[in-house]
CSV table of C-alpha atoms in Angstrom, one decimal:
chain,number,residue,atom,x,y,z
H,1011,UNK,CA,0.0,0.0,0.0
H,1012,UNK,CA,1.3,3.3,-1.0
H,1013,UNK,CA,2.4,5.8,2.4
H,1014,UNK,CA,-1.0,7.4,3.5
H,1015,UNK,CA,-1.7,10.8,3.4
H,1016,UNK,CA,-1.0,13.0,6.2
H,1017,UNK,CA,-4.5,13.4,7.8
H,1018,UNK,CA,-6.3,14.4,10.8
H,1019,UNK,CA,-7.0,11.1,12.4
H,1020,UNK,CA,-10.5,10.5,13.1
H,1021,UNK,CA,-11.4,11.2,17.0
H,1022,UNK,CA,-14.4,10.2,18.6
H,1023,UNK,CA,-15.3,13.6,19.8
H,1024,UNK,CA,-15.3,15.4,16.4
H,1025,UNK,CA,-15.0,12.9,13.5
H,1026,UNK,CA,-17.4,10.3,12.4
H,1027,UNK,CA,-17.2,7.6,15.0
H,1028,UNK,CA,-21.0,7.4,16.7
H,1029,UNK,CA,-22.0,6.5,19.8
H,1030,UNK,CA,-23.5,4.0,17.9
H,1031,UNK,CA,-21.2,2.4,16.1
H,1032,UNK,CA,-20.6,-1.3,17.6
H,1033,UNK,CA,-22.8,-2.9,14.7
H,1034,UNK,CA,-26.3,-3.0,15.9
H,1035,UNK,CA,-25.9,-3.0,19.4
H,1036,UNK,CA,-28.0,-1.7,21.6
H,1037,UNK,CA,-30.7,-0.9,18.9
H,1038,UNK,CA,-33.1,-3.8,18.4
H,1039,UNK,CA,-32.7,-5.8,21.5
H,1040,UNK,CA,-31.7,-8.9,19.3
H,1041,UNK,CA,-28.8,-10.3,20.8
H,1042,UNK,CA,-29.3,-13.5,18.7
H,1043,UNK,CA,-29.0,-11.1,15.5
H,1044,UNK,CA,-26.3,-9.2,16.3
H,1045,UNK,CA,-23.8,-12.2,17.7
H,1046,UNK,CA,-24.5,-13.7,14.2
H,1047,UNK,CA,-23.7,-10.4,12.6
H,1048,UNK,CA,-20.8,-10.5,14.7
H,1049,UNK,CA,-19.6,-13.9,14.0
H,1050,UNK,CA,-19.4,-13.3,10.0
H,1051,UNK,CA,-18.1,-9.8,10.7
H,1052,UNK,CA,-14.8,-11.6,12.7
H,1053,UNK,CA,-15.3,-14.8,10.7
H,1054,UNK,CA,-11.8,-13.5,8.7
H,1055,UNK,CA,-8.6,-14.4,10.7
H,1056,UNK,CA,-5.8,-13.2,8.7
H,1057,UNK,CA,-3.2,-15.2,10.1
H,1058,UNK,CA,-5.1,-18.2,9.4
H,1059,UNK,CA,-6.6,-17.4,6.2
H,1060,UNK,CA,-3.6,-16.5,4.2
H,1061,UNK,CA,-1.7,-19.3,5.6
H,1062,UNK,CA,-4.6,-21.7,3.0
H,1063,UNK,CA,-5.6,-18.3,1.0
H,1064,UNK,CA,-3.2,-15.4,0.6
H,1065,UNK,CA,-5.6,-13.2,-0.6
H,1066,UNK,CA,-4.5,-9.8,0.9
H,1067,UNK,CA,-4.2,-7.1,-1.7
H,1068,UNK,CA,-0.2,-6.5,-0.4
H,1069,UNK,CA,0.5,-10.5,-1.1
H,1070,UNK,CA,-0.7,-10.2,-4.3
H,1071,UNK,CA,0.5,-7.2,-5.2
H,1072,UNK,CA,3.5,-8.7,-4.6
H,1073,UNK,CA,3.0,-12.7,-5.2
H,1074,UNK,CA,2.9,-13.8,-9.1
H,1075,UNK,CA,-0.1,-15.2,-10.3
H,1076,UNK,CA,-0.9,-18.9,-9.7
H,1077,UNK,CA,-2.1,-20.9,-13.1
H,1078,UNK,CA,-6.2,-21.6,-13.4
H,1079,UNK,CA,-8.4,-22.9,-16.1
H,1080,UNK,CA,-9.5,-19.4,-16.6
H,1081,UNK,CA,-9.0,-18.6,-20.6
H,1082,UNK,CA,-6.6,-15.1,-20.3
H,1083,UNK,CA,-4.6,-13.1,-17.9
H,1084,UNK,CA,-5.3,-9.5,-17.0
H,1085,UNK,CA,-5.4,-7.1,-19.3
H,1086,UNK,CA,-2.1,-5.1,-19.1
H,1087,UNK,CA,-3.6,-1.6,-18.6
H,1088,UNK,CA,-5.8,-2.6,-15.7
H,1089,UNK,CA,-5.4,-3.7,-12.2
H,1090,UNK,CA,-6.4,-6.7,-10.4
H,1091,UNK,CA,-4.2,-8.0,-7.2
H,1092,UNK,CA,-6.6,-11.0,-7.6
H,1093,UNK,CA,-5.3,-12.4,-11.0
H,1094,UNK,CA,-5.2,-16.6,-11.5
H,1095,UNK,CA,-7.2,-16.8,-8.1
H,1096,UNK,CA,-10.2,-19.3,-8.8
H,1097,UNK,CA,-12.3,-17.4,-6.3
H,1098,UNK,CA,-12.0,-14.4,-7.9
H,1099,UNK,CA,-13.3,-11.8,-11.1
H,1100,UNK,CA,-10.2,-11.9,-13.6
H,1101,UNK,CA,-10.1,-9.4,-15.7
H,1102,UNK,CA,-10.7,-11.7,-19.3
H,1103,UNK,CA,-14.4,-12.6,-17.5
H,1104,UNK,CA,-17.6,-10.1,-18.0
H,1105,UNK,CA,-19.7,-9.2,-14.8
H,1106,UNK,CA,-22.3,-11.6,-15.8
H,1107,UNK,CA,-20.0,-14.6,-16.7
H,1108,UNK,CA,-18.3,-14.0,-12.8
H,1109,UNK,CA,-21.7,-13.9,-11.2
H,1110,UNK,CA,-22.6,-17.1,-12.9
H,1111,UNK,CA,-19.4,-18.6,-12.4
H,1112,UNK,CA,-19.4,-18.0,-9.0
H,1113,UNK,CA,-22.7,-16.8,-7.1
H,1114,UNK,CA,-22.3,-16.2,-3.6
H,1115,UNK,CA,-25.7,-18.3,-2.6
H,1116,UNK,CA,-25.2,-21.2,-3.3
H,1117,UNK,CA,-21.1,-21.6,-3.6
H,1118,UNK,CA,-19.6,-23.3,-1.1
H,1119,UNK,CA,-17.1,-21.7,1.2
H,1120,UNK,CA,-16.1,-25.8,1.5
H,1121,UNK,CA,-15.2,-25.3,-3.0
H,1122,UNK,CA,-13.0,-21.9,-3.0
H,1123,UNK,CA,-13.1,-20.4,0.4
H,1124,UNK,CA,-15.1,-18.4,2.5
H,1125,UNK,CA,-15.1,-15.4,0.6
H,1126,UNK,CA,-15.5,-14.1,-3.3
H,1127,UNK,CA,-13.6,-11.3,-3.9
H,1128,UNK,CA,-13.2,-8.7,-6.8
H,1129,UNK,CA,-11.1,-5.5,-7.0
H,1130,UNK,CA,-11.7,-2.0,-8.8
H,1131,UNK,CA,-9.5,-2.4,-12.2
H,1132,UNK,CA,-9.1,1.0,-12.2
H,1133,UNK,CA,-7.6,2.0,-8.7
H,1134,UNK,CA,-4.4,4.0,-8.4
H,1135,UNK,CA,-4.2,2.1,-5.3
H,1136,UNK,CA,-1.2,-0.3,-4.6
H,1137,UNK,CA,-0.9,-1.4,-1.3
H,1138,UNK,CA,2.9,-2.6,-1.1
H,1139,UNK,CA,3.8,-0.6,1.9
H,1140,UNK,CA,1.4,-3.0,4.7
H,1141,UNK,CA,3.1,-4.0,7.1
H,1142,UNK,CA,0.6,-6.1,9.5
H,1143,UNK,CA,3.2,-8.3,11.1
H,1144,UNK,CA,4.4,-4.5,12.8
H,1145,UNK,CA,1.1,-3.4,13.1
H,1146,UNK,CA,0.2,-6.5,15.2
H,1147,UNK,CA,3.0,-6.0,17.7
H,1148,UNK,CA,2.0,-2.3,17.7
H,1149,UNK,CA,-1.3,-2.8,18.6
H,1150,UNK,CA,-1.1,-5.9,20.7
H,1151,UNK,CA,1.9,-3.7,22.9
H,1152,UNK,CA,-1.3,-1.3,22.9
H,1153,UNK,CA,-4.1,-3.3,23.7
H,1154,UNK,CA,-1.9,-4.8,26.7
H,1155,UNK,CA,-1.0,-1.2,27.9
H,1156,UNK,CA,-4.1,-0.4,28.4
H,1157,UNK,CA,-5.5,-4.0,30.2
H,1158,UNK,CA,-2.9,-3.4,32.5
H,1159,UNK,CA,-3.1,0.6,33.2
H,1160,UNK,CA,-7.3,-0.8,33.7
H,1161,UNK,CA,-6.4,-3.4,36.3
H,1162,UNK,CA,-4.3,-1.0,38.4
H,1163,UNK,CA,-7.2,1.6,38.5
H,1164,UNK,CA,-9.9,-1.1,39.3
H,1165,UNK,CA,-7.4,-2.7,42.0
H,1166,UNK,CA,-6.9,1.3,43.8
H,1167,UNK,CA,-10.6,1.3,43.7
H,1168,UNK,CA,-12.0,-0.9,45.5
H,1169,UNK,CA,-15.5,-0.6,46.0
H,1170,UNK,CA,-16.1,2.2,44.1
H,1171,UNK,CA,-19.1,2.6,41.8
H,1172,UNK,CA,-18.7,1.2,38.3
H,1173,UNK,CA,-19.6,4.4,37.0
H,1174,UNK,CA,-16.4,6.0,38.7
H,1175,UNK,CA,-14.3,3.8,37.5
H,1176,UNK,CA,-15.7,4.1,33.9
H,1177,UNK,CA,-15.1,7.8,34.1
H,1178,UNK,CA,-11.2,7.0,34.9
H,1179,UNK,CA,-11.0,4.6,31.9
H,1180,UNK,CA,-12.4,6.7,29.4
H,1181,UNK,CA,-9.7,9.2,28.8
H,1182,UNK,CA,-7.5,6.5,28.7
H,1183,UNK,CA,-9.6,4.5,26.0
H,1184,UNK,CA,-9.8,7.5,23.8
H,1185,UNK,CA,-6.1,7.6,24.0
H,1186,UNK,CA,-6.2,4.0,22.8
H,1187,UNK,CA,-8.3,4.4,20.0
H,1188,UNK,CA,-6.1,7.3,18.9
H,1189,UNK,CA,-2.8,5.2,19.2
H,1190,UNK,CA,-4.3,2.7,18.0
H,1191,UNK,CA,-5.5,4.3,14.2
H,1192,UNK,CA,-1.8,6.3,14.7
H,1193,UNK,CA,-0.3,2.9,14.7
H,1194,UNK,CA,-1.9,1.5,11.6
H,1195,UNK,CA,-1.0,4.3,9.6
H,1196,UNK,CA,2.5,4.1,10.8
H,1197,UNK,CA,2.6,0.8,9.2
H,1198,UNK,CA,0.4,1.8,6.1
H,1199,UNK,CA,-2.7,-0.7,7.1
H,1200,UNK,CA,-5.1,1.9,5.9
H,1201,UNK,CA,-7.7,-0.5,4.3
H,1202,UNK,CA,-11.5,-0.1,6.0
H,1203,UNK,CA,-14.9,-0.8,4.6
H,1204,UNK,CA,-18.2,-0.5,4.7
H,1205,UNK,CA,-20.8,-3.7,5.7
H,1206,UNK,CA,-23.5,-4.8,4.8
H,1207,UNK,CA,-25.8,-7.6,5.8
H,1208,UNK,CA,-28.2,-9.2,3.3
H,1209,UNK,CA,-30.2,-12.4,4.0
H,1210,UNK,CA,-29.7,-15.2,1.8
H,1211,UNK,CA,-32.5,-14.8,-0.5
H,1212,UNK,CA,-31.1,-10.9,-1.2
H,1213,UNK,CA,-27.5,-11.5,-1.5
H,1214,UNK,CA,-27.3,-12.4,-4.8
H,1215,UNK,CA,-29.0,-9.4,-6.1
H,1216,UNK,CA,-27.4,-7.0,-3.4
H,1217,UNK,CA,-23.5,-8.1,-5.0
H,1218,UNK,CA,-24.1,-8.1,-8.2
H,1219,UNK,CA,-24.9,-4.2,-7.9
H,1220,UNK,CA,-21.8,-4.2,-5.6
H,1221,UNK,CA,-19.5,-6.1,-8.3
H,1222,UNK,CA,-21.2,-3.8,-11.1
H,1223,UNK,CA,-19.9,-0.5,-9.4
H,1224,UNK,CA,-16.9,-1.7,-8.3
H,1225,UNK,CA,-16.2,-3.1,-11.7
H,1226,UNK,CA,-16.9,0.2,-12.8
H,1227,UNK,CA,-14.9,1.7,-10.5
H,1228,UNK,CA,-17.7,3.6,-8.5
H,1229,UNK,CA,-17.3,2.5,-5.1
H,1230,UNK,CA,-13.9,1.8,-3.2
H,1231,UNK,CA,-10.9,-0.3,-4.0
H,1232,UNK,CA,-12.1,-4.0,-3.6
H,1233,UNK,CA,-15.3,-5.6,-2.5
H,1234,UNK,CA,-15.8,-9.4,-1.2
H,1235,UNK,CA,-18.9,-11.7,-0.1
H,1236,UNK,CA,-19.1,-14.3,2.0
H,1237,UNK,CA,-20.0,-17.9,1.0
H,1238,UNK,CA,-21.8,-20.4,1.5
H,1239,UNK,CA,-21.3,-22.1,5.1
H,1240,UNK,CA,-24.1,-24.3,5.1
H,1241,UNK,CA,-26.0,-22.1,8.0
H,1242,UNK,CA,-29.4,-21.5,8.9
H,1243,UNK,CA,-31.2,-19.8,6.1
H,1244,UNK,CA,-31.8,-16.8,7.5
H,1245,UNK,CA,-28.5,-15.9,8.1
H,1246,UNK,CA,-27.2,-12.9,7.1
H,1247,UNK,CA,-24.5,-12.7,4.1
H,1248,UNK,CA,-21.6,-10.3,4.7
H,1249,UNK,CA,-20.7,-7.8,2.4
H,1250,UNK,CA,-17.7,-5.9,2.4
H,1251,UNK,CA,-17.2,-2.4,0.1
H,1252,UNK,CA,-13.6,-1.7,0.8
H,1253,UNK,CA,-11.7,2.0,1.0
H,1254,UNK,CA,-8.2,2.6,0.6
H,1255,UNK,CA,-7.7,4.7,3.8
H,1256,UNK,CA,-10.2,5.1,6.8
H,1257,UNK,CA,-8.7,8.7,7.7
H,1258,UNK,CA,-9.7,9.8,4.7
H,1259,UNK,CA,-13.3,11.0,5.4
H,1260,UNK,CA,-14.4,12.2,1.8
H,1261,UNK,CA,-13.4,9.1,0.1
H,1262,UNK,CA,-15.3,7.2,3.1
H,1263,UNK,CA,-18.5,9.4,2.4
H,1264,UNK,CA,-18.1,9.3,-1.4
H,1265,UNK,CA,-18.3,5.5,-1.3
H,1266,UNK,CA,-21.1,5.5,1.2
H,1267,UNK,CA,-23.4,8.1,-0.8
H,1268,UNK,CA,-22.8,6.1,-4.0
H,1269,UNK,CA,-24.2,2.7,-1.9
H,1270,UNK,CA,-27.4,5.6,-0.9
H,1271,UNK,CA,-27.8,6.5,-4.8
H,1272,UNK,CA,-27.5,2.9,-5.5
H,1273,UNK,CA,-30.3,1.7,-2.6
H,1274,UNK,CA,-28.6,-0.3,-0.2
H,1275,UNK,CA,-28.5,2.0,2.4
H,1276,UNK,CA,-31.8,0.9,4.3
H,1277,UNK,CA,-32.8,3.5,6.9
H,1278,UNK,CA,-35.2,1.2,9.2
H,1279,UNK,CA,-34.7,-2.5,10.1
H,1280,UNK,CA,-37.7,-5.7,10.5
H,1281,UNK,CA,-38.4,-4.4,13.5
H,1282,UNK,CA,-38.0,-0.7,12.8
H,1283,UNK,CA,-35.0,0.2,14.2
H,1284,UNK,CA,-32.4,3.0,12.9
H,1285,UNK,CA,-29.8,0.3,11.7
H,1286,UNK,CA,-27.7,1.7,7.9
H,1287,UNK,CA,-23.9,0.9,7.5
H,1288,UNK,CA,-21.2,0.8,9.5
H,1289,UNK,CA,-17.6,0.9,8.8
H,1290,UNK,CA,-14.7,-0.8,10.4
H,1291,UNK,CA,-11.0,-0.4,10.2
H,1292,UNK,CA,-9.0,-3.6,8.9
H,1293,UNK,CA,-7.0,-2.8,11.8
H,1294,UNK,CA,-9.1,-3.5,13.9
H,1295,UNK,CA,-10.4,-6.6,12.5
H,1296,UNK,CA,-7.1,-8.0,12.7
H,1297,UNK,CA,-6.4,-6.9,16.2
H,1298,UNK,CA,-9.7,-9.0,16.9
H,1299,UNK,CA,-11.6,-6.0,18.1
H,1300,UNK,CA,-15.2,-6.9,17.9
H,1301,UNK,CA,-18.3,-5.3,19.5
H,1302,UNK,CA,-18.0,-6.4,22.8
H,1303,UNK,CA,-14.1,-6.8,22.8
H,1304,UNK,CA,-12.5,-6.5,26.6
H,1305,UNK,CA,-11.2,-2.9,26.3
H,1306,UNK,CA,-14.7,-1.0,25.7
H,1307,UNK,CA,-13.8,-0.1,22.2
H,1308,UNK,CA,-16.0,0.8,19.4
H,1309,UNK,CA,-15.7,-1.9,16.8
H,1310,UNK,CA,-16.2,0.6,14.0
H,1311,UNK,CA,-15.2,3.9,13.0
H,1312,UNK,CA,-18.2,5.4,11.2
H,1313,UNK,CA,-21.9,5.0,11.4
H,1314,UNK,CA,-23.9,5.9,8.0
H,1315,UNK,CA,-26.4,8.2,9.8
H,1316,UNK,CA,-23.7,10.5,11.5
H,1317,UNK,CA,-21.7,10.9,7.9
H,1318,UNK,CA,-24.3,11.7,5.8
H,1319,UNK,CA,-25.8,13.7,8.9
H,1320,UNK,CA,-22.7,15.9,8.7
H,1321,UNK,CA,-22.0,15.9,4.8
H,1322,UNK,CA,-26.0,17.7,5.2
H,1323,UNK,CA,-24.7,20.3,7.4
């Protein structure tokens, strides 16, 4: 990945991250619902993924193509860090001839993985300067930092209300999150996306608009879906719409707006709750930070409603 720009990082007092923002927490009650939404959302372990799939844009980038069946090989003017990879568009395929050759209902994750993937051919992006092996110490040094500065203030308070305690931590977790986003820009892990979560019966229809843009090169730099698992019906797909950088906020709301324009934005859930998009960091999917993770942080950055709140203002 190429060195980041030099941006404000996002804080949670003046930037996008909401309040809101651990998935669906806290809005409809369902507990059942959100733990599955949370379970395909951290269902990605890149350590053990790319040890049977190394499908990271930087190892691509960076890894010569493996041979398929598939007829041709990229065309030379475009871009596509997924070239030769049997779970993935190449470049010599149309949109249609992908979507039949690999529709994300009905393959099996047990056939080519657990996700489909396909990238924007026409993205400057080139992520050859991720480092995630340094960003993983960094974080991890972090993450224990702040367990241990935690236990010391909840063993001098004995006793106290929780509520006291909670008012120590929290300067400290916003210094987290800070050091946190600092660290993975240090090592040029910038990647982030935006989620969605259509049920079965939708999720064909939902990522062929998503591959269609992306193809296009209207949304972000990448987009994958899951697979087929052999779950309940009724389990939610995951969709990821990926951006190059999470600090930088008008790329973030350009892809989001263009997912409004293109409908799959929904404003109200089944039960009528304010749910939309939320946006995560790939940092902190590989740091394991999920909505209830042991240090109180928000699992994602951005919440729809408070970006395109703030691009009305």
């Amino acid at each position: 990945m190429a060195p980041p720009k030099e941006q404000d990082l996002v804080d949670g007092d003046s930037g996008y991250i909401s309040d809101e923002s651990s998935f669906y927490a806290d809005r409809s009650g369902d507990e059942e619902l959100r733990n599955g939404l949370e379970d395909l959302a951290r269902s990605f372990s890149p350590a053990l993924y790319w040890s049977a799939h190394p499908t990271s844009l930087s190892t691509l980038a960076s890894t010569k193509p493996t041979s398929t069946t598939l007829s041709k090989l990229p065309k030379a003017n475009l871009y596509n860090p997924y070239a030769g990879l049997i779970y993935a568009r190449q470049l010599s395929e149309t949109i249609s001839s992908f979507l039949t050759r690999l529709p994300p209902l009905t393959t099996s994750a047990l056939s080519v993985g657990p996700w489909i993937f396909l990238a924007n051919p026409y993205t400057t992006h080139r992520p050859l300067s991720e480092d995630w092996a340094a960003f993983a110490t960094l974080g991890t040094q972090l993450l224990d930092g702040y367990t241990a500065r935690r236990v010391a203030i909840e063993q001098s308070m004995p006793g106290r209300p929780k509520g006291t305690i909670t008012r120590k931590l929290t300067p400290l977790r916003k210094t987290l999150e800070k050091d946190l986003l600092a660290a993975a820009k240090q090592t040029g892990c910038t990647t982030g996306k935006w989620m969605l979560f259509p049920l079965p019966e939708d999720v064909n229809r939902i990522w062929r608009l998503v591959a269609e843009a992306t193809a296009k090169g209207d949304l972000g730099i990448a987009a994958k879906v899951a697979t087929d698992e052999g779950k309940e019906d009724r389990v939610p797909r995951l969709i990821c719409v990926y951006t190059r950088d999470f600090a930088d906020k008008e790329d973030v709301r350009r892809v989001l707006e263009e997912l409004v324009r293109m409908g799959l934005v929904k404003k109200k859930g089944s039960t009528g709750d304010d749910r939309g998009l939320y946006y995560k960091c790939d940092a902190y999917t590989h740091l394991g930070i999920n909505a209830e993770n042991e240090w109180g942080l928000k699992a994602s950055l951005f919440a729809s409603k408070d970006v395109l709140e703030d691009s009305r203002k």
